[in-house]
Amino acid sequence: APFCLFACLLFWPSRLNDIFLNASESDGKILQRSKRGWMWNQFFLLEEYTGNDHQYVGKLHSNMDKGDGNVKYILTGDGAGTLFLIDEKSGDIHATKRLDREEKAMYTLHAKVLDRNTNAELEPDTEFNIKIHDINDNAPKFAKEIYFASVPEMSEVGTSVATVTATDADDQTYGNSAKLVYSILQGQPYFSVDSENGTIKTALPGMDREVKENYQVVIQAKDMAGQMGGLSGTTTVSITLSDVNDSPPRFANHSFRVTAVESTVIGAAIGRIKADDPDVGRNAEMEYTIVGGHDIFNIITDQITQEGVIIIKKPLDYETKRDYEFRVEVKNTYLDARFIHGLQFKDYATVKVTVEDVDEPPVFTRNPYIIEVHEDTAAGSFVGVVSARDPDADNKPVKYSIDRHTDLERLFNIDSVNGTITTLKALDRETSKWHNISVVATEINNPRQTTRVPVFIKVLDVNDNAPEFAMSYDTFVCENVKAGQLIQTISAVDTDEPLVGHKFVFSISPTNPNFTIDDREDNTANILTRRGGFSRREMSMYLLPVVISDNDYPIQSSTSTLIVRVCACDSRGNMQSCNPEVLPFSDGLTTGALVAILLCVIILLMIVVLFAALRRQRKKEPLIISKEDVRDNVVSYNDEGGGEEDTQAFDIGTLRNPEVMDANKLRRDIIPEMLFPFRRTSPIKDNTDVRDFINGRLQENDSDPTAPPYDSLATYAYEGTGSLAESLSSLESAATEGDQEYDYLTNWGPQFKKLAEMYIGKSPDRET
């Protein structure tokens, strides 16, 4: 049967004298006790009631209740009417459902006693509390289902690893419901846990990561101080042993054999060796070295793979040495002082290298070759010798050749057997001081094996060029110069390069009556006048030969000519003019001859002008060759005058007196093509008939080849009865165009063909 705590209620001291205590719901007995002068103000209710009926909490009773049913008990406050119900007649209080202390530990209510008939208040409102007593209904819980922790390997016993704690929702101030005890369910004998605070510690010495790295430890937390019947919770702690440098590197095999071909280039790797270290990370980093060093080989450490890489320091030669042997040492770069005692953190291995033979290309005895040859060497002369051999044991024969891309001028040749270089052409140092060619040595039995070597041929200087003027000189001498005056300083150059430097000697003919030379012995010389009083009339220019010699062997000399002009100068020697003077008439042409020449020139000019004028007056070929080839022109007659009285549109006086017209006036309706327009013939004076004048002008315009068929506006101001077209005035025109016949327009000629087509082809019923 469930165990129930007593529920006590404190009533009003002057009115209530009974307190009912409920000891158990199963016995059915109610113990009643009456006492005056004090009362309880709390009920105590056990949480997590699991019965089917309402749980009895306590009983209210007033001295005013005589048991006749006239008293009514009223309950208000937290949970009244929902969680807690009261019997109005008996005052019994019941809980309607299970209460959880972890949700709410205490409820505050108010009780009233009323007269059932009048609802009068028999007792004042009294406050009391219902406090929920805790029971062990919550198991301990850890914050995580799994924890991760690490501890260095080889740690001492008792080294703290991690602390895990659990929480219990039960009341820690009441009983042992929330008092926890920790224990280890899995992970022994390696680890232990503190029962009070959950601290995990190492329990076994010398735990080696290289043996076992990961451990799964299960920790239990149990309430009720670990007693029987208590609730419990568990969690898992994953513990990893972190690495320490407790293991030295070791070679699995203390002897390694490496093979390398003799053609391996310097710096290339020929093999790898590796030591084993069970540690990880920085503790497994190793360094490889060759004990005592080595001239041919070296070893470096690959930081990624921790391997020792053997590389070549010098070229290998199978014919010289085929086998090598050396010792390699390996050690950790980082050491832990706790573990170096009694252990040697290094190891040794022997490496044997075997060199393999390959077919190597020929090897020259020198690289490069520098050969000197004089520039006067004739074609076919000896220059030098190059030599190459096959480094292989077979010592195969070698042939020589010149790479013609380096000897485009084909100046040299080489003997294919003995490597003797000779000249094919004469060499000139002044053209090229150096010749850089490439000689190729090829194995006869294996043409793919070739070797190239540069050959630098220096051309030595020979004195084969004579000195000459360093520049072109513009030399003049004044007419008023005095004897012994300096007129020019000259110098020379020589393309040769003697070992002791240049030394030039200047000289002129000693019998030269005009000039002398002064050699300054510094490769320059001064030109001086031997006399004064030079005259341009006598000689405007002098040619002075100067002999220039060098001092090398054999001596080379040349003659350079210095041109000296005679010029007019001022009193200070500044040149004014170097043109020859005009000679007197007696020495040349007479005045009459000059006048005759001038007249001839004038006559020739006049003939040329006259010929040009005649060509301008020559008629051009007419633009219209055939009468049928007539351009269509639309002539608009939009100027209608008032007859003979209208004098604003034209000059009537000109028509009456045609002879006053300017025959040279340019036409205004065409573009003039020449400076002098075509002259039209003026009408004769005795032609007084204006109609004949107009017809003549029309004939001239029609036959004028210089007037293209430009569209123009022509005004005809004369009207006469004798005209075929009759009057053009609108004053005498018919009322409508339909009354007129235009067939006569076809008889006017090609000039009016377009006009005829316009009027004859129109519909007679169309109005203008």
PDB file of N, CA and C in Angstrom, residues 416-497:
ATOM      1  N   SER A 416      87.693  16.439 -90.847  1.00  0.00           N
ATOM      2  CA  SER A 416      86.738  15.599 -90.131  1.00  0.00           C
ATOM      3  C   SER A 416      87.415  14.514 -89.313  1.00  0.00           C
ATOM      4  N   VAL A 417      88.684  14.223 -89.584  1.00  0.00           N
ATOM      5  CA  VAL A 417      89.371  13.144 -88.874  1.00  0.00           C
ATOM      6  C   VAL A 417      90.172  13.665 -87.694  1.00  0.00           C
ATOM      7  N   ASN A 418      91.036  14.659 -87.931  1.00  0.00           N
ATOM      8  CA  ASN A 418      91.938  15.123 -86.864  1.00  0.00           C
ATOM      9  C   ASN A 418      91.524  16.440 -86.234  1.00  0.00           C
ATOM     10  N   GLY A 419      90.451  17.099 -86.723  1.00  0.00           N
ATOM     11  CA  GLY A 419      89.969  18.326 -86.109  1.00  0.00           C
ATOM     12  C   GLY A 419      90.795  19.553 -86.393  1.00  0.00           C
ATOM     13  N   THR A 420      91.591  19.556 -87.475  1.00  0.00           N
ATOM     14  CA  THR A 420      92.398  20.725 -87.820  1.00  0.00           C
ATOM     15  C   THR A 420      91.524  21.764 -88.511  1.00  0.00           C
ATOM     16  N   ILE A 421      91.575  23.005 -88.022  1.00  0.00           N
ATOM     17  CA  ILE A 421      90.776  24.102 -88.580  1.00  0.00           C
ATOM     18  C   ILE A 421      91.681  24.917 -89.481  1.00  0.00           C
ATOM     19  N   THR A 422      91.258  25.174 -90.721  1.00  0.00           N
ATOM     20  CA  THR A 422      91.989  25.989 -91.683  1.00  0.00           C
ATOM     21  C   THR A 422      91.058  27.060 -92.235  1.00  0.00           C
ATOM     22  N   THR A 423      91.662  28.047 -92.925  1.00  0.00           N
ATOM     23  CA  THR A 423      90.887  29.141 -93.506  1.00  0.00           C
ATOM     24  C   THR A 423      90.508  28.800 -94.930  1.00  0.00           C
ATOM     25  N   LEU A 424      89.302  29.185 -95.296  1.00  0.00           N
ATOM     26  CA  LEU A 424      88.851  29.065 -96.681  1.00  0.00           C
ATOM     27  C   LEU A 424      89.003  30.373 -97.433  1.00  0.00           C
ATOM     28  N   LYS A 425      89.028  31.486 -96.719  1.00  0.00           N
ATOM     29  CA  LYS A 425      89.188  32.814 -97.316  1.00  0.00           C
ATOM     30  C   LYS A 425      90.147  33.611 -96.455  1.00  0.00           C
ATOM     31  N   ALA A 426      90.680  34.668 -97.054  1.00  0.00           N
ATOM     32  CA  ALA A 426      91.549  35.568 -96.302  1.00  0.00           C
ATOM     33  C   ALA A 426      90.713  36.325 -95.279  1.00  0.00           C
ATOM     34  N   LEU A 427      91.307  36.552 -94.113  1.00  0.00           N
ATOM     35  CA  LEU A 427      90.610  37.226 -93.025  1.00  0.00           C
ATOM     36  C   LEU A 427      91.017  38.687 -92.960  1.00  0.00           C
ATOM     37  N   ASP A 428      90.095  39.520 -92.599  1.00  0.00           N
ATOM     38  CA  ASP A 428      90.350  40.949 -92.476  1.00  0.00           C
ATOM     39  C   ASP A 428      89.903  41.392 -91.086  1.00  0.00           C
ATOM     40  N   ARG A 429      90.852  41.841 -90.279  1.00  0.00           N
ATOM     41  CA  ARG A 429      90.513  42.243 -88.920  1.00  0.00           C
ATOM     42  C   ARG A 429      89.633  43.469 -88.906  1.00  0.00           C
ATOM     43  N   GLU A 430      89.847  44.352 -89.891  1.00  0.00           N
ATOM     44  CA  GLU A 430      89.048  45.569 -89.933  1.00  0.00           C
ATOM     45  C   GLU A 430      87.581  45.269 -90.237  1.00  0.00           C
ATOM     46  N   THR A 431      87.305  44.131 -90.839  1.00  0.00           N
ATOM     47  CA  THR A 431      85.919  43.734 -91.096  1.00  0.00           C
ATOM     48  C   THR A 431      85.308  43.051 -89.879  1.00  0.00           C
ATOM     49  N   SER A 432      86.041  42.131 -89.273  1.00  0.00           N
ATOM     50  CA  SER A 432      85.557  41.424 -88.087  1.00  0.00           C
ATOM     51  C   SER A 432      86.755  41.009 -87.258  1.00  0.00           C
ATOM     52  N   LYS A 433      86.751  41.395 -85.986  1.00  0.00           N
ATOM     53  CA  LYS A 433      87.874  41.074 -85.112  1.00  0.00           C
ATOM     54  C   LYS A 433      87.758  39.672 -84.529  1.00  0.00           C
ATOM     55  N   TRP A 434      86.543  39.179 -84.357  1.00  0.00           N
ATOM     56  CA  TRP A 434      86.311  37.854 -83.775  1.00  0.00           C
ATOM     57  C   TRP A 434      85.401  37.059 -84.693  1.00  0.00           C
ATOM     58  N   HIS A 435      85.651  35.756 -84.718  1.00  0.00           N
ATOM     59  CA  HIS A 435      84.782  34.811 -85.415  1.00  0.00           C
ATOM     60  C   HIS A 435      84.435  33.710 -84.429  1.00  0.00           C
ATOM     61  N   ASN A 436      83.146  33.566 -84.157  1.00  0.00           N
ATOM     62  CA  ASN A 436      82.672  32.557 -83.205  1.00  0.00           C
ATOM     63  C   ASN A 436      81.964  31.456 -83.969  1.00  0.00           C
ATOM     64  N   ILE A 437      82.574  30.297 -83.978  1.00  0.00           N
ATOM     65  CA  ILE A 437      82.004  29.157 -84.684  1.00  0.00           C
ATOM     66  C   ILE A 437      81.775  28.025 -83.689  1.00  0.00           C
ATOM     67  N   SER A 438      80.948  27.070 -84.099  1.00  0.00           N
ATOM     68  CA  SER A 438      80.671  25.887 -83.280  1.00  0.00           C
ATOM     69  C   SER A 438      81.164  24.652 -84.025  1.00  0.00           C
ATOM     70  N   VAL A 439      81.956  23.846 -83.323  1.00  0.00           N
ATOM     71  CA  VAL A 439      82.469  22.603 -83.877  1.00  0.00           C
ATOM     72  C   VAL A 439      81.691  21.460 -83.246  1.00  0.00           C
ATOM     73  N   VAL A 440      81.234  20.534 -84.072  1.00  0.00           N
ATOM     74  CA  VAL A 440      80.430  19.403 -83.631  1.00  0.00           C
ATOM     75  C   VAL A 440      81.267  18.138 -83.764  1.00  0.00           C
ATOM     76  N   ALA A 441      81.340  17.357 -82.663  1.00  0.00           N
ATOM     77  CA  ALA A 441      82.004  16.055 -82.667  1.00  0.00           C
ATOM     78  C   ALA A 441      80.927  14.980 -82.611  1.00  0.00           C
ATOM     79  N   THR A 442      80.984  14.014 -83.525  1.00  0.00           N
ATOM     80  CA  THR A 442      79.954  12.988 -83.659  1.00  0.00           C
ATOM     81  C   THR A 442      80.608  11.611 -83.676  1.00  0.00           C
ATOM     82  N   GLU A 443      79.999  10.680 -82.921  1.00  0.00           N
ATOM     83  CA  GLU A 443      80.475   9.304 -82.986  1.00  0.00           C
ATOM     84  C   GLU A 443      80.128   8.709 -84.346  1.00  0.00           C
ATOM     85  N   ILE A 444      81.089   8.059 -84.934  1.00  0.00           N
ATOM     86  CA  ILE A 444      80.861   7.496 -86.263  1.00  0.00           C
ATOM     87  C   ILE A 444      79.861   6.353 -86.196  1.00  0.00           C
ATOM     88  N   ASN A 445      79.965   5.522 -85.174  1.00  0.00           N
ATOM     89  CA  ASN A 445      79.071   4.370 -85.068  1.00  0.00           C
ATOM     90  C   ASN A 445      77.676   4.743 -84.574  1.00  0.00           C
ATOM     91  N   ASN A 446      77.554   5.869 -83.895  1.00  0.00           N
ATOM     92  CA  ASN A 446      76.256   6.300 -83.366  1.00  0.00           C
ATOM     93  C   ASN A 446      76.108   7.798 -83.609  1.00  0.00           C
ATOM     94  N   PRO A 447      75.604   8.185 -84.771  1.00  0.00           N
ATOM     95  CA  PRO A 447      75.537   9.623 -85.106  1.00  0.00           C
ATOM     96  C   PRO A 447      74.664  10.433 -84.159  1.00  0.00           C
ATOM     97  N   ARG A 448      73.831   9.771 -83.359  1.00  0.00           N
ATOM     98  CA  ARG A 448      73.001  10.533 -82.425  1.00  0.00           C
ATOM     99  C   ARG A 448      73.792  11.087 -81.255  1.00  0.00           C
ATOM    100  N   GLN A 449      74.972  10.538 -81.026  1.00  0.00           N
ATOM    101  CA  GLN A 449      75.813  11.022 -79.930  1.00  0.00           C
ATOM    102  C   GLN A 449      76.711  12.125 -80.471  1.00  0.00           C
ATOM    103  N   THR A 450      76.336  13.351 -80.208  1.00  0.00           N
ATOM    104  CA  THR A 450      77.089  14.512 -80.684  1.00  0.00           C
ATOM    105  C   THR A 450      77.356  15.457 -79.529  1.00  0.00           C
ATOM    106  N   THR A 451      78.408  16.229 -79.702  1.00  0.00           N
ATOM    107  CA  THR A 451      78.768  17.252 -78.718  1.00  0.00           C
ATOM    108  C   THR A 451      79.228  18.495 -79.470  1.00  0.00           C
ATOM    109  N   ARG A 452      78.826  19.641 -78.988  1.00  0.00           N
ATOM    110  CA  ARG A 452      79.197  20.922 -79.589  1.00  0.00           C
ATOM    111  C   ARG A 452      80.138  21.661 -78.647  1.00  0.00           C
ATOM    112  N   VAL A 453      81.057  22.393 -79.240  1.00  0.00           N
ATOM    113  CA  VAL A 453      81.980  23.202 -78.459  1.00  0.00           C
ATOM    114  C   VAL A 453      82.166  24.534 -79.187  1.00  0.00           C
ATOM    115  N   PRO A 454      82.118  25.654 -78.490  1.00  0.00           N
ATOM    116  CA  PRO A 454      82.363  26.945 -79.147  1.00  0.00           C
ATOM    117  C   PRO A 454      83.856  27.159 -79.373  1.00  0.00           C
ATOM    118  N   VAL A 455      84.195  27.702 -80.533  1.00  0.00           N
ATOM    119  CA  VAL A 455      85.577  28.039 -80.883  1.00  0.00           C
ATOM    120  C   VAL A 455      85.606  29.528 -81.201  1.00  0.00           C
ATOM    121  N   PHE A 456      86.347  30.287 -80.399  1.00  0.00           N
ATOM    122  CA  PHE A 456      86.468  31.732 -80.582  1.00  0.00           C
ATOM    123  C   PHE A 456      87.795  32.011 -81.277  1.00  0.00           C
ATOM    124  N   ILE A 457      87.733  32.543 -82.495  1.00  0.00           N
ATOM    125  CA  ILE A 457      88.922  32.825 -83.303  1.00  0.00           C
ATOM    126  C   ILE A 457      89.131  34.330 -83.314  1.00  0.00           C
ATOM    127  N   LYS A 458      90.247  34.754 -82.760  1.00  0.00           N
ATOM    128  CA  LYS A 458      90.594  36.174 -82.717  1.00  0.00           C
ATOM    129  C   LYS A 458      91.534  36.495 -83.866  1.00  0.00           C
ATOM    130  N   VAL A 459      91.186  37.500 -84.655  1.00  0.00           N
ATOM    131  CA  VAL A 459      91.999  37.922 -85.796  1.00  0.00           C
ATOM    132  C   VAL A 459      92.972  38.991 -85.315  1.00  0.00           C
ATOM    133  N   LEU A 460      94.278  38.672 -85.422  1.00  0.00           N
ATOM    134  CA  LEU A 460      95.309  39.607 -84.974  1.00  0.00           C
ATOM    135  C   LEU A 460      95.578  40.637 -86.054  1.00  0.00           C
ATOM    136  N   ASP A 461      95.941  41.826 -85.626  1.00  0.00           N
ATOM    137  CA  ASP A 461      96.114  42.948 -86.545  1.00  0.00           C
ATOM    138  C   ASP A 461      97.450  42.855 -87.277  1.00  0.00           C
ATOM    139  N   VAL A 462      97.404  43.242 -88.549  1.00  0.00           N
ATOM    140  CA  VAL A 462      98.594  43.416 -89.389  1.00  0.00           C
ATOM    141  C   VAL A 462      98.471  44.794 -90.016  1.00  0.00           C
ATOM    142  N   ASN A 463      99.614  45.505 -90.105  1.00  0.00           N
ATOM    143  CA  ASN A 463      99.587  46.862 -90.635  1.00  0.00           C
ATOM    144  C   ASN A 463      99.405  46.813 -92.145  1.00  0.00           C
ATOM    145  N   ASP A 464      98.147  46.723 -92.545  1.00  0.00           N
ATOM    146  CA  ASP A 464      97.839  46.631 -93.969  1.00  0.00           C
ATOM    147  C   ASP A 464      96.938  47.755 -94.438  1.00  0.00           C
ATOM    148  N   ASN A 465      96.750  48.779 -93.620  1.00  0.00           N
ATOM    149  CA  ASN A 465      95.921  49.929 -93.995  1.00  0.00           C
ATOM    150  C   ASN A 465      96.703  51.207 -93.749  1.00  0.00           C
ATOM    151  N   ALA A 466      96.659  52.087 -94.735  1.00  0.00           N
ATOM    152  CA  ALA A 466      97.358  53.370 -94.636  1.00  0.00           C
ATOM    153  C   ALA A 466      96.474  54.376 -93.917  1.00  0.00           C
ATOM    154  N   PRO A 467      97.073  55.317 -93.199  1.00  0.00           N
ATOM    155  CA  PRO A 467      96.270  56.358 -92.541  1.00  0.00           C
ATOM    156  C   PRO A 467      95.669  57.314 -93.560  1.00  0.00           C
ATOM    157  N   GLU A 468      94.635  58.024 -93.163  1.00  0.00           N
ATOM    158  CA  GLU A 468      93.954  58.987 -94.025  1.00  0.00           C
ATOM    159  C   GLU A 468      93.364  60.076 -93.155  1.00  0.00           C
ATOM    160  N   PHE A 469      92.862  61.131 -93.841  1.00  0.00           N
ATOM    161  CA  PHE A 469      92.268  62.241 -93.096  1.00  0.00           C
ATOM    162  C   PHE A 469      91.173  61.723 -92.161  1.00  0.00           C
ATOM    163  N   ALA A 470      91.125  62.308 -90.967  1.00  0.00           N
ATOM    164  CA  ALA A 470      90.098  61.903 -90.014  1.00  0.00           C
ATOM    165  C   ALA A 470      88.723  62.393 -90.423  1.00  0.00           C
ATOM    166  N   MET A 471      88.647  63.452 -91.248  1.00  0.00           N
ATOM    167  CA  MET A 471      87.377  64.022 -91.650  1.00  0.00           C
ATOM    168  C   MET A 471      87.579  64.797 -92.942  1.00  0.00           C
ATOM    169  N   SER A 472      86.493  65.270 -93.493  1.00  0.00           N
ATOM    170  CA  SER A 472      86.556  66.115 -94.682  1.00  0.00           C
ATOM    171  C   SER A 472      86.656  67.569 -94.235  1.00  0.00           C
ATOM    172  N   TYR A 473      87.674  68.247 -94.705  1.00  0.00           N
ATOM    173  CA  TYR A 473      87.959  69.605 -94.230  1.00  0.00           C
ATOM    174  C   TYR A 473      87.458  70.624 -95.232  1.00  0.00           C
ATOM    175  N   ASP A 474      86.890  71.739 -94.743  1.00  0.00           N
ATOM    176  CA  ASP A 474      86.489  72.895 -95.550  1.00  0.00           C
ATOM    177  C   ASP A 474      87.474  74.015 -95.243  1.00  0.00           C
ATOM    178  N   THR A 475      88.493  74.126 -96.078  1.00  0.00           N
ATOM    179  CA  THR A 475      89.616  75.023 -95.808  1.00  0.00           C
ATOM    180  C   THR A 475      89.574  76.201 -96.776  1.00  0.00           C
ATOM    181  N   PHE A 476      89.822  77.375 -96.276  1.00  0.00           N
ATOM    182  CA  PHE A 476      89.900  78.566 -97.134  1.00  0.00           C
ATOM    183  C   PHE A 476      91.068  79.429 -96.667  1.00  0.00           C
ATOM    184  N   VAL A 477      91.520  80.270 -97.621  1.00  0.00           N
ATOM    185  CA  VAL A 477      92.595  81.227 -97.345  1.00  0.00           C
ATOM    186  C   VAL A 477      92.137  82.601 -97.805  1.00  0.00           C
ATOM    187  N   CYS A 478      92.366  83.590 -96.993  1.00  0.00           N
ATOM    188  CA  CYS A 478      91.931  84.949 -97.318  1.00  0.00           C
ATOM    189  C   CYS A 478      92.880  85.568 -98.351  1.00  0.00           C
ATOM    190  N   GLU A 479      92.296  86.439 -99.164  1.00  0.00           N
ATOM    191  CA  GLU A 479      93.126  87.105-100.183  1.00  0.00           C
ATOM    192  C   GLU A 479      94.177  88.003 -99.536  1.00  0.00           C
ATOM    193  N   ASN A 480      93.848  88.551 -98.397  1.00  0.00           N
ATOM    194  CA  ASN A 480      94.771  89.476 -97.732  1.00  0.00           C
ATOM    195  C   ASN A 480      95.590  88.790 -96.655  1.00  0.00           C
ATOM    196  N   VAL A 481      95.739  87.464 -96.745  1.00  0.00           N
ATOM    197  CA  VAL A 481      96.469  86.734 -95.729  1.00  0.00           C
ATOM    198  C   VAL A 481      97.952  87.060 -95.829  1.00  0.00           C
ATOM    199  N   LYS A 482      98.619  86.872 -94.697  1.00  0.00           N
ATOM    200  CA  LYS A 482     100.056  87.096 -94.668  1.00  0.00           C
ATOM    201  C   LYS A 482     100.770  85.755 -94.661  1.00  0.00           C
ATOM    202  N   ALA A 483     102.035  85.775 -94.944  1.00  0.00           N
ATOM    203  CA  ALA A 483     102.841  84.553 -94.960  1.00  0.00           C
ATOM    204  C   ALA A 483     102.988  84.002 -93.541  1.00  0.00           C
ATOM    205  N   GLY A 484     102.936  82.643 -93.433  1.00  0.00           N
ATOM    206  CA  GLY A 484     103.112  81.983 -92.144  1.00  0.00           C
ATOM    207  C   GLY A 484     101.862  81.924 -91.288  1.00  0.00           C
ATOM    208  N   GLN A 485     100.699  82.241 -91.861  1.00  0.00           N
ATOM    209  CA  GLN A 485      99.451  82.236 -91.084  1.00  0.00           C
ATOM    210  C   GLN A 485      98.808  80.851 -91.152  1.00  0.00           C
ATOM    211  N   LEU A 486      98.277  80.387 -89.994  1.00  0.00           N
ATOM    212  CA  LEU A 486      97.615  79.088 -89.894  1.00  0.00           C
ATOM    213  C   LEU A 486      96.249  79.159 -90.569  1.00  0.00           C
ATOM    214  N   ILE A 487      96.021  78.213 -91.475  1.00  0.00           N
ATOM    215  CA  ILE A 487      94.719  78.169 -92.147  1.00  0.00           C
ATOM    216  C   ILE A 487      93.950  76.882 -91.844  1.00  0.00           C
ATOM    217  N   GLN A 488      94.618  75.793 -91.345  1.00  0.00           N
ATOM    218  CA  GLN A 488      93.904  74.548 -91.074  1.00  0.00           C
ATOM    219  C   GLN A 488      94.769  73.638 -90.209  1.00  0.00           C
ATOM    220  N   THR A 489      94.141  72.935 -89.272  1.00  0.00           N
ATOM    221  CA  THR A 489      94.792  71.869 -88.500  1.00  0.00           C
ATOM    222  C   THR A 489      94.154  70.556 -88.920  1.00  0.00           C
ATOM    223  N   ILE A 490      94.991  69.613 -89.323  1.00  0.00           N
ATOM    224  CA  ILE A 490      94.488  68.334 -89.832  1.00  0.00           C
ATOM    225  C   ILE A 490      94.924  67.214 -88.900  1.00  0.00           C
ATOM    226  N   SER A 491      94.177  66.107 -88.946  1.00  0.00           N
ATOM    227  CA  SER A 491      94.500  64.902 -88.187  1.00  0.00           C
ATOM    228  C   SER A 491      94.177  63.697 -89.055  1.00  0.00           C
ATOM    229  N   ALA A 492      94.628  62.511 -88.602  1.00  0.00           N
ATOM    230  CA  ALA A 492      94.473  61.297 -89.404  1.00  0.00           C
ATOM    231  C   ALA A 492      93.969  60.157 -88.533  1.00  0.00           C
ATOM    232  N   VAL A 493      93.431  59.148 -89.201  1.00  0.00           N
ATOM    233  CA  VAL A 493      92.969  57.922 -88.543  1.00  0.00           C
ATOM    234  C   VAL A 493      93.500  56.730 -89.317  1.00  0.00           C
ATOM    235  N   ASP A 494      93.595  55.593 -88.592  1.00  0.00           N
ATOM    236  CA  ASP A 494      94.074  54.351 -89.204  1.00  0.00           C
ATOM    237  C   ASP A 494      93.255  53.213 -88.617  1.00  0.00           C
ATOM    238  N   THR A 495      92.684  52.388 -89.470  1.00  0.00           N
ATOM    239  CA  THR A 495      91.854  51.278 -88.996  1.00  0.00           C
ATOM    240  C   THR A 495      92.674  50.175 -88.339  1.00  0.00           C
ATOM    241  N   ASP A 496      93.978  50.182 -88.540  1.00  0.00           N
ATOM    242  CA  ASP A 496      94.829  49.210 -87.850  1.00  0.00           C
ATOM    243  C   ASP A 496      94.959  49.587 -86.379  1.00  0.00           C
ATOM    244  N   GLU A 497      95.363  48.597 -85.570  1.00  0.00           N
ATOM    245  CA  GLU A 497      95.547  48.808 -84.137  1.00  0.00           C
ATOM    246  C   GLU A 497      96.912  48.279 -83.723  1.00  0.00           C
TER     247      GLU A 497
END
